[in-house]
PDB file of C-alpha atoms in Angstrom:
ATOM      1  CA  MET R   1     -64.703 349.467  74.061  1.00 91.00           C
ATOM      2  CA  LEU R   2     -65.677 347.778  70.588  1.00 96.00           C
ATOM      3  CA  SER R   3     -65.247 349.926  67.143  1.00 97.00           C
ATOM      4  CA  TYR R   4     -65.725 349.089  63.838  1.00 98.00           C
ATOM      5  CA  VAL R   5     -63.046 350.137  60.903  1.00 97.00           C
ATOM      6  CA  GLU R   6     -63.279 349.799  57.258  1.00 98.00           C
ATOM      7  CA  SER R   7     -59.415 349.294  56.644  1.00 97.00           C
ATOM      8  CA  ALA R   8     -56.739 347.098  57.752  1.00 97.00           C
ATOM      9  CA  GLU R   9     -54.694 349.886  57.638  1.00 96.00           C
ATOM     10  CA  GLY R  10     -52.526 350.644  60.517  1.00 95.00           C
ATOM     11  CA  LEU R  11     -52.925 346.814  61.278  1.00 97.00           C
ATOM     12  CA  ARG R  12     -50.108 344.805  63.220  1.00 97.00           C
ATOM     13  CA  PRO R  13     -50.349 340.696  62.762  1.00 97.00           C
ATOM     14  CA  ILE R  14     -49.811 340.473  66.519  1.00 95.00           C
ATOM     15  CA  GLN R  15     -53.505 341.977  66.777  1.00 96.00           C
ATOM     16  CA  LEU R  16     -54.690 339.076  64.575  1.00 96.00           C
ATOM     17  CA  SER R  17     -54.165 336.034  66.455  1.00 93.00           C
ATOM     18  CA  GLY R  18     -56.655 333.131  67.421  1.00 95.00           C
ATOM     19  CA  PHE R  19     -59.215 333.184  64.155  1.00 97.00           C
ATOM     20  CA  PHE R  20     -59.540 330.573  61.969  1.00 96.00           C
ATOM     21  CA  VAL R  21     -60.365 328.080  64.797  1.00 94.00           C
ATOM     22  CA  GLY R  22     -60.378 324.410  63.224  1.00 91.00           C
ATOM     23  CA  TRP R  23     -59.013 325.082  60.003  1.00 91.00           C
ATOM     24  CA  PRO R  24     -56.445 322.241  58.854  1.00 90.00           C
ATOM     25  CA  SER R  25     -53.806 324.683  57.801  1.00 89.00           C
ATOM     26  CA  PRO R  26     -54.522 328.223  59.795  1.00 93.00           C
ATOM     27  CA  PRO R  27     -52.940 331.347  58.108  1.00 94.00           C
ATOM     28  CA  SER R  28     -50.375 333.064  60.283  1.00 95.00           C
ATOM     29  CA  PRO R  29     -51.321 336.152  61.473  1.00 96.00           C
ATOM     30  CA  GLU R  30     -48.469 337.902  58.857  1.00 97.00           C
ATOM     31  CA  ARG R  31     -50.756 336.044  55.846  1.00 96.00           C
ATOM     32  CA  HIS R  32     -53.963 336.812  57.518  1.00 97.00           C
ATOM     33  CA  LEU R  33     -52.882 341.245  57.631  1.00 98.00           C
ATOM     34  CA  GLU R  34     -51.965 340.108  53.862  1.00 98.00           C
ATOM     35  CA  LEU R  35     -55.621 339.026  52.859  1.00 97.00           C
ATOM     36  CA  LEU R  36     -56.902 341.666  54.715  1.00 98.00           C
ATOM     37  CA  ARG R  37     -55.104 344.650  52.757  1.00 98.00           C
ATOM     38  CA  GLY R  38     -55.652 342.519  49.454  1.00 98.00           C
ATOM     39  CA  SER R  39     -59.641 342.397  49.904  1.00 98.00           C
ATOM     40  CA  ASP R  40     -61.836 345.239  47.913  1.00 98.00           C
ATOM     41  CA  ALA R  41     -63.579 345.416  51.152  1.00 98.00           C
ATOM     42  CA  VAL R  42     -63.234 344.946  54.392  1.00 98.00           C
ATOM     43  CA  ALA R  43     -65.227 345.491  57.764  1.00 98.00           C
ATOM     44  CA  ILE R  44     -62.852 344.921  61.063  1.00 98.00           C
ATOM     45  CA  ALA R  45     -64.378 344.996  64.666  1.00 98.00           C
ATOM     46  CA  VAL R  46     -61.805 346.119  67.132  1.00 97.00           C
ATOM     47  CA  ASP R  47     -62.046 345.201  71.149  1.00 95.00           C
ATOM     48  CA  ASP R  48     -59.233 347.974  72.900  1.00 90.00           C
ATOM     49  CA  ALA R  49     -56.108 347.091  70.377  1.00 88.00           C
ATOM     50  CA  ALA R  50     -57.566 343.502  69.467  1.00 94.00           C
ATOM     51  CA  VAL R  51     -59.621 342.630  66.155  1.00 98.00           C
ATOM     52  CA  VAL R  52     -62.269 340.507  67.506  1.00 98.00           C
ATOM     53  CA  GLY R  53     -63.593 340.154  63.879  1.00 98.00           C
ATOM     54  CA  PHE R  54     -63.434 341.045  60.302  1.00 98.00           C
ATOM     55  CA  ALA R  55     -65.524 340.273  57.246  1.00 98.00           C
ATOM     56  CA  THR R  56     -64.003 340.734  53.821  1.00 98.00           C
ATOM     57  CA  ALA R  57     -65.281 341.313  50.228  1.00 98.00           C
ATOM     58  CA  ILE R  58     -63.451 340.762  46.441  1.00 98.00           C
ATOM     59  CA  SER R  59     -65.397 342.751  43.733  1.00 97.00           C
ATOM     60  CA  ASP R  60     -65.086 343.440  40.128  1.00 96.00           C
ATOM     61  CA  GLY R  61     -66.674 346.917  41.402  1.00 95.00           C
ATOM     62  CA  VAL R  62     -68.774 347.010  38.648  1.00 95.00           C
ATOM     63  CA  LEU R  63     -71.817 344.150  39.130  1.00 94.00           C
ATOM     64  CA  SER R  64     -70.507 341.885  41.774  1.00 95.00           C
ATOM     65  CA  ALA R  65     -69.077 341.045  44.624  1.00 96.00           C
ATOM     66  CA  PHE R  66     -68.061 337.801  46.988  1.00 97.00           C
ATOM     67  CA  ILE R  67     -67.970 337.836  50.393  1.00 97.00           C
ATOM     68  CA  PRO R  68     -65.019 334.890  51.131  1.00 96.00           C
ATOM     69  CA  LEU R  69     -64.764 335.173  55.069  1.00 97.00           C
ATOM     70  CA  LEU R  70     -66.260 336.391  58.089  1.00 97.00           C
ATOM     71  CA  GLU R  71     -64.465 335.392  61.706  1.00 97.00           C
ATOM     72  CA  VAL R  72     -65.137 336.108  64.969  1.00 98.00           C
ATOM     73  CA  LEU R  73     -63.168 334.938  67.966  1.00 97.00           C
ATOM     74  CA  PRO R  74     -65.080 332.779  69.777  1.00 96.00           C
ATOM     75  CA  SER R  75     -64.924 334.355  72.768  1.00 95.00           C
ATOM     76  CA  HIS R  76     -66.705 337.298  70.745  1.00 97.00           C
ATOM     77  CA  GLN R  77     -69.607 335.439  69.354  1.00 96.00           C
ATOM     78  CA  ARG R  78     -73.115 335.808  70.089  1.00 95.00           C
ATOM     79  CA  ARG R  79     -72.962 339.516  70.491  1.00 96.00           C
ATOM     80  CA  GLY R  80     -74.138 340.932  67.320  1.00 97.00           C
ATOM     81  CA  ILE R  81     -70.844 341.345  65.800  1.00 98.00           C
ATOM     82  CA  GLY R  82     -70.880 338.883  63.005  1.00 98.00           C
ATOM     83  CA  THR R  83     -74.371 340.508  62.166  1.00 98.00           C
ATOM     84  CA  GLU R  84     -72.770 344.098  62.326  1.00 98.00           C
ATOM     85  CA  LEU R  85     -69.927 343.432  60.166  1.00 98.00           C
ATOM     86  CA  VAL R  86     -71.640 341.810  57.430  1.00 98.00           C
ATOM     87  CA  ARG R  87     -74.341 344.261  57.546  1.00 98.00           C
ATOM     88  CA  ARG R  88     -70.987 346.937  57.314  1.00 98.00           C
ATOM     89  CA  LEU R  89     -69.912 345.072  54.209  1.00 97.00           C
ATOM     90  CA  LEU R  90     -73.495 345.193  52.650  1.00 97.00           C
ATOM     91  CA  THR R  91     -73.034 348.925  52.667  1.00 97.00           C
ATOM     92  CA  GLN R  92     -69.558 349.471  51.258  1.00 98.00           C
ATOM     93  CA  LEU R  93     -71.249 346.977  48.805  1.00 97.00           C
ATOM     94  CA  GLU R  94     -74.598 348.301  48.039  1.00 95.00           C
ATOM     95  CA  HIS R  95     -73.977 350.088  44.515  1.00 96.00           C
ATOM     96  CA  LEU R  96     -73.423 346.456  43.119  1.00 96.00           C
ATOM     97  CA  TYR R  97     -76.315 343.700  41.871  1.00 95.00           C
ATOM     98  CA  MET R  98     -74.881 340.651  43.213  1.00 94.00           C
ATOM     99  CA  ILE R  99     -73.153 339.716  46.571  1.00 96.00           C
ATOM    100  CA  ASP R 100     -72.594 336.204  46.951  1.00 94.00           C
ATOM    101  CA  VAL R 101     -71.220 333.768  49.511  1.00 95.00           C
ATOM    102  CA  CYS R 102     -71.042 330.443  50.429  1.00 89.00           C
ATOM    103  CA  CYS R 103     -71.490 328.782  53.652  1.00 89.00           C
ATOM    104  CA  ASP R 104     -71.858 325.910  55.643  1.00 87.00           C
ATOM    105  CA  ALA R 105     -75.840 324.408  55.692  1.00 89.00           C
ATOM    106  CA  ASP R 106     -75.899 325.649  59.591  1.00 92.00           C
ATOM    107  CA  LEU R 107     -74.874 329.192  58.745  1.00 93.00           C
ATOM    108  CA  GLU R 108     -77.999 329.727  56.079  1.00 93.00           C
ATOM    109  CA  VAL R 109     -80.265 330.894  58.684  1.00 95.00           C
ATOM    110  CA  PHE R 110     -77.664 333.526  59.785  1.00 96.00           C
ATOM    111  CA  TYR R 111     -77.266 334.944  56.316  1.00 96.00           C
ATOM    112  CA  ARG R 112     -80.764 334.531  55.645  1.00 95.00           C
ATOM    113  CA  ARG R 113     -81.782 337.198  58.088  1.00 96.00           C
ATOM    114  CA  LEU R 114     -79.333 339.798  56.363  1.00 96.00           C
ATOM    115  CA  GLY R 115     -81.372 339.320  53.152  1.00 95.00           C
ATOM    116  CA  PHE R 116     -79.270 336.485  51.257  1.00 95.00           C
ATOM    117  CA  ARG R 117     -81.311 333.787  49.743  1.00 93.00           C
ATOM    118  CA  THR R 118     -80.312 329.969  48.550  1.00 90.00           C
ATOM    119  CA  LEU R 119     -79.207 329.714  45.121  1.00 88.00           C
ATOM    120  CA  ASP R 120     -79.900 326.719  42.823  1.00 82.00           C
ATOM    121  CA  ARG R 121     -76.140 325.592  42.678  1.00 79.00           C
ATOM    122  CA  GLY R 122     -72.480 326.513  43.737  1.00 78.00           C
ATOM    123  CA  MET R 123     -69.479 324.866  43.552  1.00 75.00           C
ATOM    124  CA  GLY R 124     -66.392 325.355  44.772  1.00 76.00           C
ATOM    125  CA  LEU R 125     -62.310 323.996  44.699  1.00 76.00           C
ATOM    126  CA  ARG R 126     -59.802 323.985  47.979  1.00 76.00           C
ATOM    127  CA  ARG R 127     -56.382 323.876  47.386  1.00 79.00           C
ATOM    128  CA  ARG R 128     -54.912 323.273  51.166  1.00 75.00           C
ATOM    129  CA  GLU R 129     -51.481 323.325  49.785  1.00 78.00           C
ATOM    130  CA  ASN R 130     -51.792 327.104  49.181  1.00 77.00           C
ATOM    131  CA  LEU R 131     -52.660 328.396  52.848  1.00 67.00           C
TER     132      LEU R 131
END
């Protein structure tokens, strides 16, 4: 049965396999658990004992937050899990002025349905050696 939690408490690395599909150097399940625990807000989808999706946010707790990761296992995509994860994360962050997300162009439609709007500019730096 699918359920949602807002904490990585009690999760084990073995529950976090199959994520980061297509990444050149995907984080290990242990590193994945670290990033969930280190995030300011999380929404996690659990089916039986397995994690099937997650979304994370980093925030200053006052005005702003950034959603760096939203992942749903390929076997569970197109079931509304990603939408529900972002909605739950936005509820946790509803007191903040701005919530930003960076995404590939083909995902803009998904985020637009959740109220996000395209901003004028954005930039990023990727240090793959730090994965």
